[in-house]
CSV table of N, CA and C in Angstrom, one decimal:
chain,number,residue,atom,x,y,z
A,236,UNK,N,0.6,-1.2,0.1
A,236,UNK,CA,0.2,0.1,0.1
A,236,UNK,C,0.7,1.4,-0.1
A,237,UNK,N,2.1,1.0,0.5
A,237,UNK,CA,2.8,2.2,0.8
A,237,UNK,C,3.4,2.6,-0.7
A,238,UNK,N,4.2,1.7,-1.3
A,238,UNK,CA,4.4,1.9,-2.6
A,238,UNK,C,3.3,2.2,-3.5
A,239,UNK,N,2.5,1.8,-3.6
A,239,UNK,CA,1.0,2.6,-4.3
A,239,UNK,C,0.9,3.9,-4.0
A,240,UNK,N,1.0,4.1,-2.7
A,240,UNK,CA,0.5,5.7,-2.5
A,240,UNK,C,2.1,6.5,-2.9
A,241,UNK,N,3.0,5.9,-2.8
A,241,UNK,CA,4.3,6.6,-3.0
A,241,UNK,C,4.3,6.9,-4.6
A,242,UNK,N,3.7,6.0,-5.5
A,242,UNK,CA,3.6,6.0,-7.2
A,242,UNK,C,2.9,7.0,-7.4
A,243,UNK,N,1.3,7.2,-6.6
A,243,UNK,CA,0.8,8.0,-6.9
A,243,UNK,C,0.9,9.9,-6.6
A,244,UNK,N,1.7,9.5,-5.7
A,244,UNK,CA,2.4,11.3,-5.1
A,244,UNK,C,3.1,11.5,-6.2
A,245,UNK,N,4.3,10.4,-6.5
A,245,UNK,CA,5.4,11.0,-7.5
A,245,UNK,C,4.3,11.0,-9.0
A,246,UNK,N,3.5,10.6,-9.1
A,246,UNK,CA,2.8,10.5,-10.6
A,246,UNK,C,2.1,11.9,-10.2
A,247,UNK,N,1.5,12.1,-9.6
A,247,UNK,CA,0.5,13.8,-9.0
A,247,UNK,C,1.8,14.4,-9.1
A,248,UNK,N,2.9,14.6,-8.8
A,248,UNK,CA,3.9,15.7,-8.8
A,248,UNK,C,4.6,16.1,-10.2
A,249,UNK,N,4.6,15.0,-10.8
A,249,UNK,CA,5.3,15.2,-12.2
A,249,UNK,C,4.3,15.9,-12.8
A,250,UNK,N,3.1,15.4,-13.0
A,250,UNK,CA,2.0,15.9,-14.1
A,250,UNK,C,2.3,17.3,-13.3
A,251,UNK,N,2.0,18.0,-12.4
A,251,UNK,CA,1.8,19.1,-11.8
A,251,UNK,C,3.0,20.0,-12.1
A,252,UNK,N,4.2,19.1,-12.2
A,252,UNK,CA,5.8,20.1,-12.6
A,252,UNK,C,5.6,20.0,-14.2
A,253,UNK,N,5.1,18.9,-15.0
A,253,UNK,CA,5.3,18.5,-16.4
A,253,UNK,C,5.1,19.9,-17.2
A,254,UNK,N,5.8,20.4,-18.0
A,254,UNK,CA,5.4,21.5,-18.9
A,254,UNK,C,5.7,22.6,-18.5
A,255,UNK,N,6.0,23.1,-17.2
A,255,UNK,CA,6.4,24.5,-16.5
A,255,UNK,C,7.5,24.9,-16.7
A,256,UNK,N,7.2,26.0,-17.5
A,256,UNK,CA,8.6,26.7,-18.2
A,256,UNK,C,9.0,27.6,-17.5
A,257,UNK,N,10.0,28.4,-16.4
A,257,UNK,CA,10.4,28.9,-15.4
A,257,UNK,C,11.3,29.9,-16.0
A,258,UNK,N,11.5,30.9,-15.3
A,258,UNK,CA,12.9,31.6,-15.6
A,258,UNK,C,14.0,30.9,-15.1
A,259,UNK,N,15.0,30.8,-16.0
A,259,UNK,CA,15.8,30.4,-15.4
A,259,UNK,C,16.6,29.1,-16.3
A,260,UNK,N,15.4,28.6,-17.0
A,260,UNK,CA,15.8,26.9,-17.4
A,260,UNK,C,16.0,27.3,-19.0
A,261,UNK,N,16.2,26.5,-19.6
A,261,UNK,CA,16.4,26.4,-20.8
A,261,UNK,C,14.7,26.1,-21.7
A,262,UNK,N,14.6,27.2,-22.7
A,262,UNK,CA,13.1,27.1,-23.3
A,262,UNK,C,13.0,25.6,-24.0
A,263,UNK,N,12.0,25.0,-24.1
A,263,UNK,CA,11.7,23.8,-24.3
A,263,UNK,C,11.1,24.2,-25.9
A,264,UNK,N,12.3,23.0,-27.0
A,264,UNK,CA,12.3,23.5,-28.1
A,264,UNK,C,10.7,23.0,-28.7
A,265,UNK,N,10.2,23.7,-29.7
A,265,UNK,CA,9.2,22.9,-30.2
A,265,UNK,C,9.4,23.6,-31.9
A,266,UNK,N,8.7,22.8,-32.6
A,266,UNK,CA,8.5,23.4,-34.2
A,266,UNK,C,6.7,23.4,-34.7
A,267,UNK,N,6.5,24.8,-35.0
A,267,UNK,CA,5.0,24.8,-35.3
A,267,UNK,C,4.9,25.7,-36.6
A,268,UNK,N,4.2,25.6,-37.3
A,268,UNK,CA,3.8,26.1,-38.9
A,268,UNK,C,3.6,27.6,-38.4
A,269,UNK,N,3.8,28.4,-39.1
A,269,UNK,CA,3.5,29.8,-39.4
A,269,UNK,C,2.3,30.4,-40.1
A,270,UNK,N,1.8,31.2,-40.5
A,270,UNK,CA,0.5,31.2,-41.1
A,270,UNK,C,0.7,31.2,-42.6
A,271,UNK,N,1.8,31.2,-43.3
A,271,UNK,CA,2.3,31.0,-44.6
A,271,UNK,C,2.3,29.0,-44.9
A,272,UNK,N,2.7,28.6,-43.4
A,272,UNK,CA,3.0,27.3,-43.9
A,272,UNK,C,4.0,26.6,-43.6
A,273,UNK,N,5.2,27.6,-43.2
A,273,UNK,CA,6.7,27.5,-42.9
A,273,UNK,C,6.7,27.0,-41.4
A,274,UNK,N,7.7,26.0,-41.3
A,274,UNK,CA,7.9,25.6,-40.3
A,274,UNK,C,8.9,26.4,-39.3
A,275,UNK,N,8.6,26.9,-37.9
A,275,UNK,CA,9.3,27.8,-37.2
A,275,UNK,C,9.9,27.0,-36.0
A,276,UNK,N,11.1,26.8,-35.9
A,276,UNK,CA,11.6,25.8,-34.8
A,276,UNK,C,12.6,26.4,-33.8
A,277,UNK,N,12.3,26.4,-32.5
A,277,UNK,CA,12.8,27.4,-31.6
A,277,UNK,C,14.1,27.3,-31.6
A,278,UNK,N,14.8,26.1,-31.7
A,278,UNK,CA,16.3,25.7,-31.5
A,278,UNK,C,17.3,26.1,-32.6
A,279,UNK,N,16.4,26.9,-34.1
A,279,UNK,CA,16.9,27.4,-34.8
A,279,UNK,C,17.3,28.9,-34.8
A,280,UNK,N,16.5,29.4,-33.7
A,280,UNK,CA,16.5,30.8,-33.3
A,280,UNK,C,17.5,31.3,-32.3
A,281,UNK,N,18.1,30.0,-31.8
A,281,UNK,CA,19.7,30.4,-30.7
A,281,UNK,C,20.4,31.2,-31.4
A,282,UNK,N,21.0,32.3,-30.7
A,282,UNK,CA,21.8,33.3,-30.9
A,282,UNK,C,20.8,34.9,-31.2
A,283,UNK,N,19.5,34.6,-31.3
A,283,UNK,CA,18.6,35.4,-31.3
A,283,UNK,C,17.7,36.0,-29.9
A,284,UNK,N,17.3,36.7,-29.9
A,284,UNK,CA,16.3,36.9,-28.7
A,284,UNK,C,15.0,36.7,-29.2
A,285,UNK,N,14.3,36.0,-28.5
A,285,UNK,CA,13.0,35.3,-28.7
A,285,UNK,C,12.2,35.9,-27.9
A,286,UNK,N,11.3,36.7,-28.2
A,286,UNK,CA,10.0,37.4,-27.5
A,286,UNK,C,8.6,36.5,-28.2
A,287,UNK,N,8.2,35.5,-27.1
A,287,UNK,CA,6.8,35.2,-27.6
A,287,UNK,C,5.8,35.2,-26.9
A,288,UNK,N,4.6,35.8,-27.4
A,288,UNK,CA,3.5,36.0,-26.6
A,288,UNK,C,2.5,34.6,-26.9
A,289,UNK,N,2.0,34.5,-25.9
A,289,UNK,CA,0.3,33.5,-26.4
A,289,UNK,C,-0.8,34.4,-25.9
A,290,UNK,N,-1.6,34.6,-27.0
A,290,UNK,CA,-2.8,35.5,-27.3
A,290,UNK,C,-3.8,34.4,-27.8
A,291,UNK,N,-5.2,35.1,-27.9
A,291,UNK,CA,-6.3,34.8,-28.4
A,291,UNK,C,-6.9,35.6,-29.0
A,292,UNK,N,-7.5,35.3,-30.1
A,292,UNK,CA,-8.2,36.2,-30.9
A,292,UNK,C,-9.6,36.9,-29.8
A,293,UNK,N,-9.6,36.0,-28.7
A,293,UNK,CA,-11.3,36.2,-27.9
A,293,UNK,C,-10.5,36.8,-27.1
A,294,UNK,N,-9.6,37.6,-26.6
A,294,UNK,CA,-9.1,38.0,-25.3
A,294,UNK,C,-9.1,39.5,-25.6
A,295,UNK,N,-9.9,40.5,-24.8
A,295,UNK,CA,-9.7,41.8,-24.7
A,295,UNK,C,-8.7,42.3,-24.6
A,296,UNK,N,-7.7,41.7,-23.5
A,296,UNK,CA,-6.1,42.5,-22.9
A,296,UNK,C,-5.5,42.1,-24.1
A,297,UNK,N,-5.6,41.0,-24.9
A,297,UNK,CA,-4.6,40.8,-25.8
A,297,UNK,C,-4.4,42.0,-26.9
A,298,UNK,N,-5.9,42.2,-27.4
A,298,UNK,CA,-6.4,43.0,-28.1
A,298,UNK,C,-5.9,44.5,-27.8
A,299,UNK,N,-5.8,44.9,-26.8
A,299,UNK,CA,-5.3,46.0,-25.8
A,299,UNK,C,-3.9,46.0,-26.2
A,300,UNK,N,-3.2,45.1,-26.1
A,300,UNK,CA,-1.8,44.8,-25.9
A,300,UNK,C,-0.8,44.6,-27.4
A,301,UNK,N,-1.9,44.4,-28.3
A,301,UNK,CA,-1.0,44.5,-29.6
A,301,UNK,C,-0.7,45.7,-30.1
A,302,UNK,N,-1.0,46.9,-29.9
A,302,UNK,CA,-0.4,47.7,-30.3
A,302,UNK,C,1.1,48.5,-29.6
A,303,UNK,N,1.0,47.8,-28.5
A,303,UNK,CA,2.3,48.4,-27.7
A,303,UNK,C,3.0,47.4,-27.9
A,304,UNK,N,2.9,46.0,-28.8
A,304,UNK,CA,4.0,45.0,-29.3
A,304,UNK,C,4.4,45.3,-30.2
A,305,UNK,N,3.3,45.9,-31.2
A,305,UNK,CA,3.8,46.1,-32.6
A,305,UNK,C,4.9,47.1,-32.6
A,306,UNK,N,4.7,48.2,-31.6
A,306,UNK,CA,5.4,49.5,-31.5
A,306,UNK,C,7.2,48.2,-30.8
A,307,UNK,N,6.9,47.7,-30.2
A,307,UNK,CA,8.4,47.0,-29.8
A,307,UNK,C,8.9,46.1,-31.2
A,308,UNK,N,8.3,45.8,-32.0
A,308,UNK,CA,9.0,45.0,-33.6
A,308,UNK,C,9.3,46.2,-34.4
A,309,UNK,N,8.7,47.5,-33.9
A,309,UNK,CA,9.7,48.4,-34.9
A,309,UNK,C,10.6,48.9,-34.3
A,310,UNK,N,10.5,49.0,-33.0
A,310,UNK,CA,11.8,49.1,-32.1
A,310,UNK,C,13.0,48.6,-32.5
A,311,UNK,N,12.8,47.1,-32.5
A,311,UNK,CA,13.6,46.4,-32.9
A,311,UNK,C,13.9,45.8,-34.6
A,312,UNK,N,13.7,46.6,-35.0
A,312,UNK,CA,13.5,46.0,-36.6
A,312,UNK,C,15.1,46.1,-37.0
A,313,UNK,N,15.6,44.8,-37.3
A,313,UNK,CA,16.7,44.8,-38.2
A,313,UNK,C,17.7,44.5,-36.9
A,314,UNK,N,17.4,44.4,-35.7
A,314,UNK,CA,18.2,43.5,-34.8
A,314,UNK,C,18.1,42.2,-34.9
A,315,UNK,N,18.5,41.5,-34.2
A,315,UNK,CA,18.6,40.0,-33.6
A,315,UNK,C,17.3,39.7,-32.7
A,316,UNK,N,16.1,40.0,-32.9
A,316,UNK,CA,15.1,40.0,-32.0
A,316,UNK,C,14.0,39.1,-33.1
A,317,UNK,N,13.5,38.2,-32.5
A,317,UNK,CA,12.3,37.6,-33.2
A,317,UNK,C,11.4,37.7,-32.3
A,318,UNK,N,10.1,37.9,-33.0
A,318,UNK,CA,8.6,38.1,-32.3
A,318,UNK,C,7.7,36.9,-32.8
A,319,UNK,N,7.3,36.1,-31.8
A,319,UNK,CA,6.6,34.7,-32.5
A,319,UNK,C,5.2,35.4,-31.5
A,320,UNK,N,4.2,35.4,-32.2
A,320,UNK,CA,2.9,34.9,-31.4
A,320,UNK,C,1.9,33.8,-31.4
A,321,UNK,N,1.9,33.4,-30.5
A,321,UNK,CA,1.2,31.7,-30.8
A,321,UNK,C,-0.1,31.8,-30.0
A,322,UNK,N,-1.0,31.1,-30.7
A,322,UNK,CA,-2.3,31.2,-30.4
A,322,UNK,C,-2.7,29.8,-30.6
A,323,UNK,N,-4.0,29.2,-30.0
A,323,UNK,CA,-4.7,28.2,-29.9
A,323,UNK,C,-5.7,28.4,-30.8
A,324,UNK,N,-6.0,29.6,-32.0
A,324,UNK,CA,-7.0,29.4,-32.5
A,324,UNK,C,-6.7,29.1,-34.0
A,325,UNK,N,-7.5,28.4,-34.6
A,325,UNK,CA,-7.4,28.0,-35.6
A,325,UNK,C,-7.1,28.9,-37.2
A,326,UNK,N,-6.1,28.7,-38.1
A,326,UNK,CA,-5.6,29.4,-39.1
A,326,UNK,C,-6.6,30.3,-39.5
A,327,UNK,N,-7.8,29.7,-39.9
A,327,UNK,CA,-8.7,30.7,-40.7
A,327,UNK,C,-9.7,31.4,-39.7
A,328,UNK,N,-9.4,31.6,-38.6
A,328,UNK,CA,-10.3,32.3,-37.2
A,328,UNK,C,-9.1,33.7,-37.1
A,329,UNK,N,-7.9,33.0,-37.3
A,329,UNK,CA,-6.8,34.0,-37.4
A,329,UNK,C,-6.8,34.8,-38.4
A,330,UNK,N,-6.8,34.2,-39.4
A,330,UNK,CA,-7.0,35.4,-40.7
A,330,UNK,C,-8.0,36.0,-40.6
A,331,UNK,N,-9.1,35.8,-39.8
A,331,UNK,CA,-10.4,36.8,-40.4
A,331,UNK,C,-10.2,37.8,-39.1
A,332,UNK,N,-9.5,37.3,-37.9
A,332,UNK,CA,-8.7,38.5,-36.9
A,332,UNK,C,-7.7,39.6,-37.8
A,333,UNK,N,-6.9,38.9,-38.5
A,333,UNK,CA,-5.9,40.0,-38.9
A,333,UNK,C,-6.5,40.8,-40.0
A,334,UNK,N,-7.6,40.4,-40.3
A,334,UNK,CA,-8.1,41.2,-41.8
A,334,UNK,C,-8.4,42.4,-40.8
A,335,UNK,N,-8.9,42.4,-39.7
A,335,UNK,CA,-9.5,43.8,-38.8
A,335,UNK,C,-8.2,44.5,-38.0
A,336,UNK,N,-7.2,43.9,-37.5
A,336,UNK,CA,-6.0,44.4,-36.8
A,336,UNK,C,-5.3,43.6,-37.1
A,337,UNK,N,-4.1,44.7,-36.9
A,337,UNK,CA,-2.4,44.4,-37.6
A,337,UNK,C,-1.9,44.3,-36.0
A,338,UNK,N,-1.1,42.7,-36.7
A,338,UNK,CA,-0.3,42.3,-35.7
A,338,UNK,C,1.1,41.8,-36.1
A,339,UNK,N,2.1,42.5,-35.9
A,339,UNK,CA,3.7,42.4,-36.5
A,339,UNK,C,4.3,41.3,-36.2
A,340,UNK,N,3.7,40.5,-35.2
A,340,UNK,CA,4.5,38.8,-34.5
A,340,UNK,C,4.6,38.2,-35.9
A,341,UNK,N,5.2,36.8,-36.0
A,341,UNK,CA,5.1,35.9,-36.7
A,341,UNK,C,4.0,35.3,-35.8
A,342,UNK,N,3.0,35.1,-36.5
A,342,UNK,CA,1.6,34.4,-36.0
A,342,UNK,C,1.9,33.1,-36.1
A,343,UNK,N,1.7,32.1,-35.2
A,343,UNK,CA,1.8,30.6,-35.3
A,343,UNK,C,0.7,30.4,-34.5
A,344,UNK,N,-0.5,29.5,-35.6
A,344,UNK,CA,-1.5,29.3,-35.0
A,344,UNK,C,-1.9,27.7,-34.7
A,345,UNK,N,-3.0,27.6,-34.3
A,345,UNK,CA,-2.8,26.0,-33.9
A,345,UNK,C,-1.7,25.5,-33.1
A,346,UNK,N,-1.3,26.3,-32.2
A,346,UNK,CA,-0.1,26.1,-31.1
A,346,UNK,C,-0.3,25.6,-29.7
A,347,UNK,N,-1.4,24.7,-30.0
A,347,UNK,CA,-2.0,24.2,-28.6
A,347,UNK,C,-1.0,23.3,-27.9
A,348,UNK,N,-0.3,22.6,-28.7
A,348,UNK,CA,1.1,21.6,-28.2
A,348,UNK,C,2.1,22.3,-27.6
A,349,UNK,N,2.3,23.5,-28.4
A,349,UNK,CA,3.4,24.7,-27.4
A,349,UNK,C,2.8,25.2,-26.2
A,350,UNK,N,1.6,25.1,-26.1
A,350,UNK,CA,1.0,25.9,-24.7
A,350,UNK,C,1.3,24.8,-23.8
A,351,UNK,N,1.0,23.4,-24.4
A,351,UNK,CA,1.3,22.5,-23.2
A,351,UNK,C,2.6,22.4,-23.0
A,352,UNK,N,3.6,22.6,-23.4
A,352,UNK,CA,5.1,23.0,-23.3
A,352,UNK,C,5.1,23.9,-21.8
A,353,UNK,N,4.2,25.0,-22.3
A,353,UNK,CA,4.8,26.6,-21.7
A,353,UNK,C,4.0,26.8,-20.4
A,354,UNK,N,2.5,26.0,-20.5
A,354,UNK,CA,1.6,26.7,-19.6
A,354,UNK,C,1.9,26.1,-18.0
A,355,UNK,N,1.6,26.6,-17.0
A,355,UNK,CA,2.1,26.1,-15.9
A,355,UNK,C,0.8,25.3,-15.7
A,356,UNK,N,1.0,24.3,-14.5
A,356,UNK,CA,-0.5,23.7,-14.1
A,356,UNK,C,-0.7,23.9,-12.9
A,357,UNK,N,-2.1,23.6,-12.7
A,357,UNK,CA,-2.5,23.3,-11.2
A,357,UNK,C,-2.0,22.4,-10.1
A,358,UNK,N,-2.9,21.9,-9.2
A,358,UNK,CA,-2.3,20.8,-8.6
A,358,UNK,C,-3.3,19.9,-9.3
A,359,UNK,N,-4.0,20.0,-9.7
A,359,UNK,CA,-4.8,18.8,-10.6
A,359,UNK,C,-4.4,18.4,-11.9
A,360,UNK,N,-3.1,19.0,-12.2
A,360,UNK,CA,-2.7,19.1,-13.9
A,360,UNK,C,-3.5,19.7,-14.5
A,361,UNK,N,-4.4,20.4,-14.3
A,361,UNK,CA,-4.9,21.4,-15.5
A,361,UNK,C,-3.9,22.8,-15.8
A,362,UNK,N,-4.1,23.3,-17.1
A,362,UNK,CA,-3.5,24.2,-17.7
A,362,UNK,C,-3.7,25.6,-16.8
A,363,UNK,N,-2.7,26.0,-16.7
A,363,UNK,CA,-3.0,27.3,-16.2
A,363,UNK,C,-2.3,28.5,-16.6
A,364,UNK,N,-2.8,29.3,-17.7
A,364,UNK,CA,-1.9,30.3,-18.2
A,364,UNK,C,-2.8,31.4,-18.5
A,365,UNK,N,-2.6,32.5,-18.5
A,365,UNK,CA,-3.3,33.8,-18.3
A,365,UNK,C,-2.9,34.7,-19.6
A,366,UNK,N,-3.9,34.8,-20.2
A,366,UNK,CA,-3.8,35.6,-21.8
A,366,UNK,C,-3.2,36.9,-21.6
A,367,UNK,N,-2.8,38.0,-22.5
A,367,UNK,CA,-1.6,37.3,-22.8
A,367,UNK,C,-0.4,36.5,-21.8
A,368,UNK,N,0.4,35.7,-22.3
A,368,UNK,CA,1.5,35.4,-21.9
A,368,UNK,C,2.8,35.7,-22.4
A,369,UNK,N,3.6,36.0,-22.2
A,369,UNK,CA,4.7,36.2,-22.4
A,369,UNK,C,6.1,35.6,-21.9
A,370,UNK,N,6.9,35.4,-23.1
A,370,UNK,CA,8.1,34.7,-22.6
A,370,UNK,C,9.3,35.2,-23.1
A,371,UNK,N,10.6,35.6,-22.6
A,371,UNK,CA,11.7,36.5,-23.3
A,371,UNK,C,12.5,35.7,-23.0
A,372,UNK,N,12.9,35.0,-24.1
A,372,UNK,CA,14.5,33.8,-24.5
A,372,UNK,C,15.3,34.5,-24.9
A,373,UNK,N,16.6,34.3,-24.0
A,373,UNK,CA,17.9,34.8,-24.8
A,373,UNK,C,18.5,34.3,-25.7
A,374,UNK,N,19.4,34.7,-25.9
A,374,UNK,CA,20.7,34.1,-27.0
A,374,UNK,C,21.0,32.8,-27.1
A,375,UNK,N,21.4,32.3,-25.6
A,375,UNK,CA,21.6,31.2,-25.4
A,375,UNK,C,20.2,30.2,-25.0
A,376,UNK,N,18.9,30.7,-25.2
A,376,UNK,CA,17.9,29.6,-25.4
A,376,UNK,C,17.4,29.7,-23.8
A,377,UNK,N,18.0,30.6,-22.7
A,377,UNK,CA,17.4,30.1,-21.7
A,377,UNK,C,15.9,31.4,-21.5
A,378,UNK,N,15.2,30.8,-20.7
A,378,UNK,CA,14.1,31.8,-20.6
A,378,UNK,C,14.4,32.8,-19.4
A,379,UNK,N,14.6,34.2,-19.6
A,379,UNK,CA,14.6,35.1,-18.8
A,379,UNK,C,13.2,36.1,-18.2
A,380,UNK,N,12.4,35.6,-18.8
A,380,UNK,CA,11.4,36.5,-18.1
A,380,UNK,C,10.1,35.3,-18.6
A,381,UNK,N,8.9,35.7,-17.7
A,381,UNK,CA,8.0,34.7,-17.8
A,381,UNK,C,6.8,35.8,-17.1
A,382,UNK,N,5.8,36.1,-18.0
A,382,UNK,CA,5.2,37.3,-17.2
A,382,UNK,C,3.5,37.0,-18.4
A,383,UNK,N,2.6,37.5,-17.2
A,383,UNK,CA,1.5,37.1,-17.8
A,383,UNK,C,0.3,38.5,-17.6
A,384,UNK,N,-0.7,38.9,-18.7
A,384,UNK,CA,-1.6,39.7,-17.9
A,384,UNK,C,-1.6,41.1,-18.5
A,385,UNK,N,-2.3,41.9,-18.2
A,385,UNK,CA,-2.5,43.5,-18.4
A,385,UNK,C,-1.1,44.0,-18.5
A,386,UNK,N,-0.6,44.9,-19.2
A,386,UNK,CA,0.3,45.8,-19.1
A,386,UNK,C,1.3,45.1,-18.7
A,387,UNK,N,1.7,44.4,-19.3
A,387,UNK,CA,3.2,43.7,-19.3
A,387,UNK,C,4.0,44.0,-20.2
A,388,UNK,N,3.7,44.4,-21.4
A,388,UNK,CA,4.9,44.9,-22.3
A,388,UNK,C,5.8,45.3,-22.4
A,389,UNK,N,5.9,46.6,-21.2
A,389,UNK,CA,6.6,47.0,-20.6
A,389,UNK,C,7.8,46.7,-20.6
A,390,UNK,N,7.3,45.4,-19.5
A,390,UNK,CA,8.5,44.6,-19.1
A,390,UNK,C,9.7,43.6,-20.2
A,391,UNK,N,8.8,43.8,-21.2
A,391,UNK,CA,9.4,42.9,-22.4
A,391,UNK,C,10.4,43.8,-22.8
A,392,UNK,N,10.3,45.3,-23.0
A,392,UNK,CA,11.3,45.8,-23.6
A,392,UNK,C,12.6,46.3,-22.3
A,393,UNK,N,12.4,46.1,-21.2
A,393,UNK,CA,13.2,46.8,-20.1
A,393,UNK,C,13.8,45.2,-19.9
A,394,UNK,N,13.7,44.3,-20.5
A,394,UNK,CA,14.6,42.6,-20.5
A,394,UNK,C,15.3,42.7,-22.0
């Protein structure tokens, strides 16, 4: 019985800790298609700063942050900074959204698999990620900032 309980506890804590991407750890690699169908692999971006924003077409906070994020893209244009906008929304939904709103990031639709790698988990193993969620990955591939919610775009620029 003790062995069974030990295994259950180990499994529970493993699930809770699975896929949590924390500051100071190496960013988990992923490959995801962009809106043009080209694969973007995080490992291929080593040597550059990568700013990743997880967002949704139905998130009002995300929508209010997009103009600020677009200003960051303009500010760092021509430098070794890559901006990725990951969303679980399907491509047709994202295409319709982008007809009305300009988002200068490289958009990666259908990114549920990447969300699984980067989202925190609660004690029951359920996903816990607030939108928008931002990650800054340095040139060596380490997470140097993880933040979520309203008015966090200023932190991206300071890091």
